[in-house]
Short mmCIF file of C-alpha atoms in Angstrom, two decimals:
data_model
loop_
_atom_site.label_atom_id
_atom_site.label_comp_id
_atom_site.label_asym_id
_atom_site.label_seq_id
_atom_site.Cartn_x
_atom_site.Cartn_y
_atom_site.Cartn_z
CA UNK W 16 0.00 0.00 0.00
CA UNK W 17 1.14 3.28 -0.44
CA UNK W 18 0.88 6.09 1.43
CA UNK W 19 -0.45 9.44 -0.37
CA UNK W 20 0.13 12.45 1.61
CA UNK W 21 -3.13 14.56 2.44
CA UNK W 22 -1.95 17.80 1.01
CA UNK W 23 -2.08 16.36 -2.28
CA UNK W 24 -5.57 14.49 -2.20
CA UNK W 25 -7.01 18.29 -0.90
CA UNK W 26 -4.81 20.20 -3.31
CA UNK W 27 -6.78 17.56 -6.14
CA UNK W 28 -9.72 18.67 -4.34
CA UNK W 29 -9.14 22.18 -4.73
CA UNK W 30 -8.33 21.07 -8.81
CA UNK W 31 -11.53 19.42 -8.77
CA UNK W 32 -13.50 22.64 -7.77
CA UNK W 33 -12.16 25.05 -10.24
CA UNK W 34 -12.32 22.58 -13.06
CA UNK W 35 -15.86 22.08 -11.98
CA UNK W 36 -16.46 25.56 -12.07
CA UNK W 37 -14.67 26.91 -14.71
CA UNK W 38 -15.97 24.16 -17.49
CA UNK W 39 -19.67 25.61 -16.32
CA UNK W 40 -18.39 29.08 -17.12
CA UNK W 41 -16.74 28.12 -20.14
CA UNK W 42 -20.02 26.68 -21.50
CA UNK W 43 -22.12 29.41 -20.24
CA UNK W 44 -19.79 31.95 -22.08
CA UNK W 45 -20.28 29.55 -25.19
CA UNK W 46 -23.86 29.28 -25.03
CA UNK W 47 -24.68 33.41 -24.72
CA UNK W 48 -21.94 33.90 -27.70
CA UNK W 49 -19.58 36.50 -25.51
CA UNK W 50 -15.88 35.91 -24.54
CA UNK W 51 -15.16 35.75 -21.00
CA UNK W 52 -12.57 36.97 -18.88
CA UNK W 53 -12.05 33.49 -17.01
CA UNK W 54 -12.62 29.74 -18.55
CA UNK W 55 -11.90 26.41 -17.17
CA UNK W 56 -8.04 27.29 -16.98
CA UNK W 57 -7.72 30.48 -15.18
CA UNK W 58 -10.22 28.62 -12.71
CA UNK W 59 -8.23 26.12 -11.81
CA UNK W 60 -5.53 27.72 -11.38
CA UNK W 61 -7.34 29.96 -9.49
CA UNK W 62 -8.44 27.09 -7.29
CA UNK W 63 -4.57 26.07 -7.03
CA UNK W 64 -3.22 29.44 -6.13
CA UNK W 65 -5.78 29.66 -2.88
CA UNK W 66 -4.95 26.24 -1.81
CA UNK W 67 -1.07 26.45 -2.45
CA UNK W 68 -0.71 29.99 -1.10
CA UNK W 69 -2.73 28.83 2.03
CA UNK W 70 -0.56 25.42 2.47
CA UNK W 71 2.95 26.79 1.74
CA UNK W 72 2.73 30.68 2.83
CA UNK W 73 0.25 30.46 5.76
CA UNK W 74 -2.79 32.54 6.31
CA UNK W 75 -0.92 35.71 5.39
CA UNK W 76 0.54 34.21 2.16
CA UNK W 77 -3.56 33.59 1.38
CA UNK W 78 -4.53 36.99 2.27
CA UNK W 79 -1.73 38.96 -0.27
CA UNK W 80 -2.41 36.20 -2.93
CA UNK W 81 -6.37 37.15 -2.52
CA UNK W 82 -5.62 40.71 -2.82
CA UNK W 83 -3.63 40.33 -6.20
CA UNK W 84 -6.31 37.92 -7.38
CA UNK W 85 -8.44 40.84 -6.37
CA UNK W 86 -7.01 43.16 -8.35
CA UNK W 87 -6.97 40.81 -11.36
CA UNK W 88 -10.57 40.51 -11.37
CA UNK W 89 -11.36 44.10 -11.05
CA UNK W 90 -9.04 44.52 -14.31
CA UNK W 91 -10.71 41.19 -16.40
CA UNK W 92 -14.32 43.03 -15.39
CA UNK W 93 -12.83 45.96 -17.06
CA UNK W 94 -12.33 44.67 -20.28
CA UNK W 95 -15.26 42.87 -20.43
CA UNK W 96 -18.19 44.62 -18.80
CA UNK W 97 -19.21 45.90 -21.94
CA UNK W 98 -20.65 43.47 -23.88
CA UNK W 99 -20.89 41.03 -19.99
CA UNK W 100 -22.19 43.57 -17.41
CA UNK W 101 -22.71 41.24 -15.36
CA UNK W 102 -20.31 39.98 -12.32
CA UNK W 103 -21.15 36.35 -11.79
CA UNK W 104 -18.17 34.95 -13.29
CA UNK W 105 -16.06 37.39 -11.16
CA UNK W 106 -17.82 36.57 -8.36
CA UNK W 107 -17.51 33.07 -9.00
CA UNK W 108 -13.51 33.43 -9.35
CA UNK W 109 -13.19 34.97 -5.94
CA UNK W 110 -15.09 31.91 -4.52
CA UNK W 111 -13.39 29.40 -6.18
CA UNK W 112 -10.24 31.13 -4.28
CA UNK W 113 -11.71 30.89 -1.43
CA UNK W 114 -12.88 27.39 -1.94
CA UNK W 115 -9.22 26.31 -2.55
CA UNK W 116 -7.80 27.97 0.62
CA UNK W 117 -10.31 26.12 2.30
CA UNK W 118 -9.64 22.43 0.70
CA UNK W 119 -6.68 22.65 2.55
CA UNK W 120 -8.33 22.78 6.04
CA UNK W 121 -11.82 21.48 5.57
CA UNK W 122 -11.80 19.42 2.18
CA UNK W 123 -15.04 17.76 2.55
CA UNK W 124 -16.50 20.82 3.23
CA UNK W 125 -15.05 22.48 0.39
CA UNK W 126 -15.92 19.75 -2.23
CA UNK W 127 -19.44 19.85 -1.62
CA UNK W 128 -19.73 23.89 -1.56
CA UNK W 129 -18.12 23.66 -4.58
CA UNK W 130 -20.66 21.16 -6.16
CA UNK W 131 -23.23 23.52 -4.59
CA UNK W 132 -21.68 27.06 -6.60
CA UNK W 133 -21.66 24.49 -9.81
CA UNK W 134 -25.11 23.86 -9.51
CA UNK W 135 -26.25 27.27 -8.58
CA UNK W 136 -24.55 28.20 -11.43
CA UNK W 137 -25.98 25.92 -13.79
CA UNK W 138 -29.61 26.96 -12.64
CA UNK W 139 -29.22 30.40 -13.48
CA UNK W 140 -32.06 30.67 -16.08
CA UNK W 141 -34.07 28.84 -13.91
CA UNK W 142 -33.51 30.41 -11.23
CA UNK W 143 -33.93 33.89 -12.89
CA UNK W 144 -37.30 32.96 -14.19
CA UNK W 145 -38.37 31.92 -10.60
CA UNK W 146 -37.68 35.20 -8.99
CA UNK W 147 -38.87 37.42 -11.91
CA UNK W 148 -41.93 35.55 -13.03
CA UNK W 149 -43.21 32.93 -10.65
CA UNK W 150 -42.59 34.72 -7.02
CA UNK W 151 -44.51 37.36 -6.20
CA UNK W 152 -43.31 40.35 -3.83
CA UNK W 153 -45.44 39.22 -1.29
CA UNK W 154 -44.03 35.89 -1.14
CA UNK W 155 -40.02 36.90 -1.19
CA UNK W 156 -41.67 39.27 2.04
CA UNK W 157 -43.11 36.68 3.57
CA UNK W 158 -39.77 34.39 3.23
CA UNK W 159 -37.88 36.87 4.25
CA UNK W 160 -40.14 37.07 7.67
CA UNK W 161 -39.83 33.18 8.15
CA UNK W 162 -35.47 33.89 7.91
CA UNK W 163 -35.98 36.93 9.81
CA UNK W 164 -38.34 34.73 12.87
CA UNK W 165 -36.20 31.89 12.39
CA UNK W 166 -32.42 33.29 11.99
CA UNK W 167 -32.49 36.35 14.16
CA UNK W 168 -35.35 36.31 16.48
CA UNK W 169 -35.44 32.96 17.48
CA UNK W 170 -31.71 33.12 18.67
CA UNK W 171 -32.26 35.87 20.93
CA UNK W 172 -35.29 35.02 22.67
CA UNK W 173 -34.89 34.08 26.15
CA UNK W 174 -34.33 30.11 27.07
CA UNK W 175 -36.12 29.79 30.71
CA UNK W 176 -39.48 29.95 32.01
CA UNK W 177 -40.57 33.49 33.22
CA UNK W 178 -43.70 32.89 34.99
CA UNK W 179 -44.63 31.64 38.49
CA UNK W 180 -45.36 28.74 37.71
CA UNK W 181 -42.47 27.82 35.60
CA UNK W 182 -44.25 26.62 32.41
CA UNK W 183 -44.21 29.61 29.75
CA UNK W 184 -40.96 29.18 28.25
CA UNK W 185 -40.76 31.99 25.36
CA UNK W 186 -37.75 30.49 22.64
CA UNK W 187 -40.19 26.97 23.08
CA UNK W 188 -43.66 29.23 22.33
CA UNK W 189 -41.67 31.07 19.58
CA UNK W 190 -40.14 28.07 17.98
CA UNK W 191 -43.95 26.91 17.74
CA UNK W 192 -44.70 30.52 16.13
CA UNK W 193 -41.73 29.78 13.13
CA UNK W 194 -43.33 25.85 13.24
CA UNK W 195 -46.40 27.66 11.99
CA UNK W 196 -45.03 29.62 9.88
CA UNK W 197 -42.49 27.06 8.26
CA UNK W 198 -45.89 24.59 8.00
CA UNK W 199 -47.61 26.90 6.10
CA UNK W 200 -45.39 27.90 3.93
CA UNK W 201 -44.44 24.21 3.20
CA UNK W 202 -48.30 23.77 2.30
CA UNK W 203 -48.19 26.78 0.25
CA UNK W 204 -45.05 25.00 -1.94
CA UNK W 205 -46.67 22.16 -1.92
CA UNK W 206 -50.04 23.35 -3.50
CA UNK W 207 -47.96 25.53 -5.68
CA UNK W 208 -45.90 22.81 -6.78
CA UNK W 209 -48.49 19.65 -6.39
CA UNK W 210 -51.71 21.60 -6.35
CA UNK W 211 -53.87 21.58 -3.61
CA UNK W 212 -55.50 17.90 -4.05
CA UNK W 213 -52.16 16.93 -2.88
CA UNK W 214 -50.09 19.69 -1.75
CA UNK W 215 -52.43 20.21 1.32
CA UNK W 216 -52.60 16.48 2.12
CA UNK W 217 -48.63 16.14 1.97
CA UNK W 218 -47.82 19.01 3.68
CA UNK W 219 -49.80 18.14 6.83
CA UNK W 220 -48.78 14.16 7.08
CA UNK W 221 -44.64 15.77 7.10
CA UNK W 222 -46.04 18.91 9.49
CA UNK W 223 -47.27 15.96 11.78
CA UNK W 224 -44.13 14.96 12.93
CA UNK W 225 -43.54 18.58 14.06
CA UNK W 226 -46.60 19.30 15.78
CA UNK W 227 -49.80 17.75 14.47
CA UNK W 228 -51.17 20.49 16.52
CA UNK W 229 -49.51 23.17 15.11
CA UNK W 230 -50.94 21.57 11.36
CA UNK W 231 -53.95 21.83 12.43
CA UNK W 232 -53.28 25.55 13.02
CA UNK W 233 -51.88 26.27 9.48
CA UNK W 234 -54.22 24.39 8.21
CA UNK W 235 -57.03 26.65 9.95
CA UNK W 236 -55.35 29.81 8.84
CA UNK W 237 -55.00 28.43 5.34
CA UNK W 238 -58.61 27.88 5.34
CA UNK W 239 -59.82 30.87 6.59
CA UNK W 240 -57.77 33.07 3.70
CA UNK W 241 -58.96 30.71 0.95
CA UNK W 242 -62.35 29.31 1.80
CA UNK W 243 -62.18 27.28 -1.53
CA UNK W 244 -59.25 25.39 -0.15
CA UNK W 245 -61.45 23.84 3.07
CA UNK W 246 -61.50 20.53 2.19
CA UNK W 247 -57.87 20.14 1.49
CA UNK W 248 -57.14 22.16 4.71
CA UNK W 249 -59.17 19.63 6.77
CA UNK W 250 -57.47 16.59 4.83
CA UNK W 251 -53.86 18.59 5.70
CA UNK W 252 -55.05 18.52 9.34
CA UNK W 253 -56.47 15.07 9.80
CA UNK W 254 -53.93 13.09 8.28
CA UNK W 255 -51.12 15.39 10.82
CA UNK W 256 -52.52 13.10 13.48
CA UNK W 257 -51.52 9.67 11.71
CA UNK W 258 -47.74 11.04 11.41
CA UNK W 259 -47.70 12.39 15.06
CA UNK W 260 -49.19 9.13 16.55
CA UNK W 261 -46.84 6.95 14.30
CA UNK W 262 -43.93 9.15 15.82
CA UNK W 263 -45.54 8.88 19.28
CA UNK W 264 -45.26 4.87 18.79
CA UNK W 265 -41.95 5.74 18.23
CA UNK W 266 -40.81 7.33 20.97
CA UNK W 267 -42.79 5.12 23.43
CA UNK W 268 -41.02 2.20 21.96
CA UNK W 269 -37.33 3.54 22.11
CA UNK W 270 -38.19 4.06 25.90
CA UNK W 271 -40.39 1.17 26.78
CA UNK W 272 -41.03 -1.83 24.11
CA UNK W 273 -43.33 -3.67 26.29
CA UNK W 274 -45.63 -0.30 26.34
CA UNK W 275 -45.35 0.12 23.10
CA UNK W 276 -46.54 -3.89 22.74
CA UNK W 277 -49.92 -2.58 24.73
CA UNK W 278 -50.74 0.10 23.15
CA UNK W 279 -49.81 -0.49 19.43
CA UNK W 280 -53.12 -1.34 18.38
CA UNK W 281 -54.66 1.55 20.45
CA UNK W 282 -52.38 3.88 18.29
CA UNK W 283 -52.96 2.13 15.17
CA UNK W 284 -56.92 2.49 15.57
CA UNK W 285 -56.62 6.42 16.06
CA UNK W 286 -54.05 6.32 13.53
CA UNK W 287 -56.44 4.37 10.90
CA UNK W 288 -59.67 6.84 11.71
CA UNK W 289 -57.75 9.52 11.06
CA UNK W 290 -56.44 8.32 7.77
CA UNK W 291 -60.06 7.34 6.51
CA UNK W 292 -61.42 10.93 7.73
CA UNK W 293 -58.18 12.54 5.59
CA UNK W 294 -59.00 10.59 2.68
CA UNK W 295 -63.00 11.46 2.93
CA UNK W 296 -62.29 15.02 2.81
CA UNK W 297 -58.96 14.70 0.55
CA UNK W 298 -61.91 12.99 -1.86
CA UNK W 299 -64.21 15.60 -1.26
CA UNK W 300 -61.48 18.22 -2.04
CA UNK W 301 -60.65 16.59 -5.80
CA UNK W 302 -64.48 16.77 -6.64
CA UNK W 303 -64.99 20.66 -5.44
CA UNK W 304 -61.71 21.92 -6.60
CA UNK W 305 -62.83 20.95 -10.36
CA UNK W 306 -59.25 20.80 -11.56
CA UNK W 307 -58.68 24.79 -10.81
CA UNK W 308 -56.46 24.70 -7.41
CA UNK W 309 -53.75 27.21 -8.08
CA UNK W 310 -52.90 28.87 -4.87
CA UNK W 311 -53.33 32.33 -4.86
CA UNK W 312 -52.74 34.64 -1.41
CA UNK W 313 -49.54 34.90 0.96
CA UNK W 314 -47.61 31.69 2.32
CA UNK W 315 -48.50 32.41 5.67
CA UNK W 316 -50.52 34.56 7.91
CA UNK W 317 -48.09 36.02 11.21
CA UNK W 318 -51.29 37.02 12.75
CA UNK W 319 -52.31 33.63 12.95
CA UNK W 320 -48.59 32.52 13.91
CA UNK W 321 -49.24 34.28 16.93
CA UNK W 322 -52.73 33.43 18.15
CA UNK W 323 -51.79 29.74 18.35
CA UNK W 324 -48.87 30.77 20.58
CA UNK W 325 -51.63 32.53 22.32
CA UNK W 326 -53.61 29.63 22.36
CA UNK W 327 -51.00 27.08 23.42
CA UNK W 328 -49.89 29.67 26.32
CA UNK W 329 -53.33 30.01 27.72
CA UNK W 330 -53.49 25.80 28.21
CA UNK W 331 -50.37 25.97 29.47
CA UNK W 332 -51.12 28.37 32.35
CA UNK W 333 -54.60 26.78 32.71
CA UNK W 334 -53.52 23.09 33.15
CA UNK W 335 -50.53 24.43 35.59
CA UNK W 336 -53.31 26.31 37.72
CA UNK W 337 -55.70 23.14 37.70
CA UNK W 338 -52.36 21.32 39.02
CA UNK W 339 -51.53 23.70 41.67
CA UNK W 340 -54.89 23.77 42.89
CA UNK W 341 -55.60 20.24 43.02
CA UNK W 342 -51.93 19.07 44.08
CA UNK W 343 -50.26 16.09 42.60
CA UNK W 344 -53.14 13.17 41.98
CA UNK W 345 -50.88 10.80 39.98
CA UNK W 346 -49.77 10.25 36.57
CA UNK W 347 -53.29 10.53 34.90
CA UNK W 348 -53.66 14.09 35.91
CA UNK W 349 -50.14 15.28 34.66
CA UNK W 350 -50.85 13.50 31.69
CA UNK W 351 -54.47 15.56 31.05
CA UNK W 352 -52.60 19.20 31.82
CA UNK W 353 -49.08 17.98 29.81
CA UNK W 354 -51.42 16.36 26.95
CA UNK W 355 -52.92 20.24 26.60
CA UNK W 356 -49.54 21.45 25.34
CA UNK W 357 -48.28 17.68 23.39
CA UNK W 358 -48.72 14.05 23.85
CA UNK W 359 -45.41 13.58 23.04
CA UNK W 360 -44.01 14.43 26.55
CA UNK W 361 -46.65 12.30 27.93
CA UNK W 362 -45.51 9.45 25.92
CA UNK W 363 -42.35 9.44 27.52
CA UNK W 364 -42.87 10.23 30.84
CA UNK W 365 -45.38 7.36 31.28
CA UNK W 366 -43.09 5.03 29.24
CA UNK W 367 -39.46 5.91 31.58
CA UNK W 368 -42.17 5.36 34.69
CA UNK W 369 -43.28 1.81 33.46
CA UNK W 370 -40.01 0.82 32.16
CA UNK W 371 -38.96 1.82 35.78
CA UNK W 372 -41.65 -0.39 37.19
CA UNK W 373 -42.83 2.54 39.01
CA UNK W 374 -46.01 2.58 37.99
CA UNK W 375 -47.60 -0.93 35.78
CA UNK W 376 -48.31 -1.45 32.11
CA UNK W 377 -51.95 -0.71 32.40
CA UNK W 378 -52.31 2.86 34.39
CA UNK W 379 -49.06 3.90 31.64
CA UNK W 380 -51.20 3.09 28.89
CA UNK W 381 -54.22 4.75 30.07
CA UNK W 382 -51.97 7.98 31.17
CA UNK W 383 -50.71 8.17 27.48
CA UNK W 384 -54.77 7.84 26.00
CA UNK W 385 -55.53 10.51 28.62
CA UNK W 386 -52.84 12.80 27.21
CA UNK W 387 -53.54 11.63 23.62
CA UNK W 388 -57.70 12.96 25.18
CA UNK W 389 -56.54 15.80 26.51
CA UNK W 390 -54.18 16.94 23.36
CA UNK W 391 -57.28 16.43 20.86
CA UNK W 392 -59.19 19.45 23.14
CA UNK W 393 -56.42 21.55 23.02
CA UNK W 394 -56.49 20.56 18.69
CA UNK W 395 -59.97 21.61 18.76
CA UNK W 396 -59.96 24.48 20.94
CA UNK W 397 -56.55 25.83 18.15
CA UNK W 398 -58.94 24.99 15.08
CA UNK W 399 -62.02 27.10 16.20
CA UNK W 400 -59.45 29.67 17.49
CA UNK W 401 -57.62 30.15 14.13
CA UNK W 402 -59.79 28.29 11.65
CA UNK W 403 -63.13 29.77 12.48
CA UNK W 404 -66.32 27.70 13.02
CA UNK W 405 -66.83 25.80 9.83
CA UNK W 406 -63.55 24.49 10.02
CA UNK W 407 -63.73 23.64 13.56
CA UNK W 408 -67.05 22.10 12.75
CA UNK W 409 -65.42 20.05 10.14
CA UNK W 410 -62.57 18.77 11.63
CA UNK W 411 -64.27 17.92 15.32
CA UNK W 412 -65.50 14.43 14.26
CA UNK W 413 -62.01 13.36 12.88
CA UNK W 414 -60.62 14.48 16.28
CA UNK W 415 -63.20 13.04 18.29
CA UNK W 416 -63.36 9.44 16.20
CA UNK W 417 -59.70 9.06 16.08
CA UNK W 418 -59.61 9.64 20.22
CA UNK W 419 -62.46 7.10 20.76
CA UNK W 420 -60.69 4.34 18.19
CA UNK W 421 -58.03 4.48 20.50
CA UNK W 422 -59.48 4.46 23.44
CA UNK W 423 -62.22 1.79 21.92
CA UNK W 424 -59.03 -0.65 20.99
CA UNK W 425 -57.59 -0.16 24.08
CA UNK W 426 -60.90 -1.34 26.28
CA UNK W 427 -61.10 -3.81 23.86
CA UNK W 428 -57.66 -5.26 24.73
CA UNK W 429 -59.19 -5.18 28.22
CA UNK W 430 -62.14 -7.32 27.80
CA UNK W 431 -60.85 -9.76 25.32
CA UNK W 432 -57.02 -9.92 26.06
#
């Protein structure tokens, strides 16, 4: 075997990115009939320069090489921003640079943010016609709020409970705010890319294993700005509850297998209900929408980002109160007040208690039904709030049928098993 040093397999990686680069600007030149100031040599020598200036002169070698590469593309835009105003290929050059000096430290890293300029590069026509023609200012706004909520905001809200009763934790309430957000603008891609039929549908079975309850939210608001979209925004919201309890069985099993042994069929039964009420109303949608389901509106609605925070607060502070005032009466009531806010947390509470053996099989089964009982009020009580009465209306029976399956299989199991 032989032994190949690693400064040459990331100097080949540095090669590699400014060949890739520079044969995509060499065609691109070709294609639109101009000359260009760089091709698929001066980029990979480009590339070569950063990473040998980096590996044999240190950072400050890098640093005077990248000003006199600099200067070299300020003088090859000269000559040709004439007939090329444009400064991607210059652009590109200083990246590719960059890119090199960084193959030397982080090669991986490098390779695949070089395969990611390539590809962004290749796009560009599609990419212009997407931002001139098929985005609409309100939607670049509206993305740039999600970044803005997500990026900036999120970061710097505080990471600790601030009331007295130590359950209103504002970065966990305003992560559900962006979950909102982010879900509704996922179903607004989706019907823009799948149309509404199957956009809604698709976008609330993968916003399930968020926060079904949060999907039911977006779902609400979706409905509320586009009335014709009320069957699909129902289907969106039912079928959240198959992906949440599938993750649900999940997490109970990592904890506790034998838990997850009794209540499997429980969570299967909900899961099934929900699915048939989804596809009822994902039916219902196809016939109504006659073919015509372009989405037309804004992605999202902050307004309604922030009234399910609202919501979700309010049960918080309510099911801590009803706790305080009726002190600790077991496992069933936590799981009712921590069911208001997810079932997800009551899933693994009672399943560490029973694979503890502090409590049996049997009470941590019905704790986790009482929290799955207690989470579809608080999903009702979020799609009146946000989704108005219809939709509320609507959607009630696939909460309420999916609950008593569950709880249905479960007795079941009792009688029979």
């Amino acid at each position: 075997m032989f032994d190949i040093d690693p400064s040459l397999l990331r100097v080949a990686i540095a090669l590699g990115i400014g060949l890739l680069v520079g044969m995509e600007r060499e065609r691109s030149h070709a294609a639109d009939g101009i000359p260009g100031a760089a091709g698929v040599r001066t980029f990979t020598l480009t590339a070569l320069i950063g990473a040998l200036s980096l590996l044999v002169g240190g950072e400050w070698s890098f640093i005077a090489f990248g000003l006199v590469m600099g200067a070299l593309v300020v003088v090859g835009y000269r000559h040709t921003h004439a007939h090329d105003p444009g400064m991607t290929t210059e652009v590109a050059q200083i990246a590719v640079f960059v890119l090199g000096g960084l193959a030397m430290h982080r090669p991986q890293f490098a390779a695949g943010i070089g395969v990611a300029v390539a590809i962004l590069l290749v796009a560009r026509t599609r990419l212009h016609n997407w931002a001139r023609h098929v985005l609409t200012g309100v939607e670049i706004r509206d993305g740039l709020l999600l970044l803005a909520a997500a990026l900036i905001i999120l970061p710097l809200t505080p990471s600790r409970t601030v009331d007295p009763w130590q359950v209103i934790n504002p970065r966990q309430l305003w992560t559900l705010a962006v979950i909102v957000m982010a879900i509704n603008g996922a179903g607004y891609v989706a019907m823009r890319t799948l149309g509404a039929r199957v956009g809604l549908p698709l976008a609330g079975f993968f916003s399930g294993f968020v926060s079904s309850t949060a999907a039911i939210g977006a779902m609400g608001s979706r409905a509320v700005r586009q009335p014709e979209l009320l069957a699909g925004a129902i289907a969106g919201a039912a079928i959240a509850s198959v992906s949440s309890l599938l993750q649900l069985a999940v997490v109970i099993g990592l904890v506790d297998i034998s838990l997850l042994r009794a209540l499997a069929v429980p969570l299967l039964a909900g899961a099934a209900m929900a699915a048939i009420y989804a596809g009822l109303f994902t039916l219902r949608g196809a016939r109504s929408s006659g073919g015509h389901d372009a989405p037309s509106g804004r992605p999202f609605d902050p307004k309604a980002a922030f009234i399910f925070v609202l919501v979700i607060g309010t049960a918080l502070v309510i099911s801590a109160l009803l706790t305080r005032k009726l002190g600790n009466a077991g496992l069933i009531l936590a799981s009712a007040a921590s069911g208001l806010g997810g079932m997800h947390a009551t899933g693994i509470s009672a399943a560490s208690l029973s694979a503890n053996q502090s409590v049996t099989i049997q009470i941590a089964a019905l704790a986790v039904l009482t929290g799955l009982t207690a989470n579809a009020v608080s999903k009702a009580f979020v799609a009146f709030a946000l989704g108005g009465r219809r939709y509320g209306l609507e959607l009630l029976p696939g909460i309420v049928l999916s609950v008593a399956a569950s709880w249905a299989a479960l007795a079941g199991q009792r009688l029979f098993g």
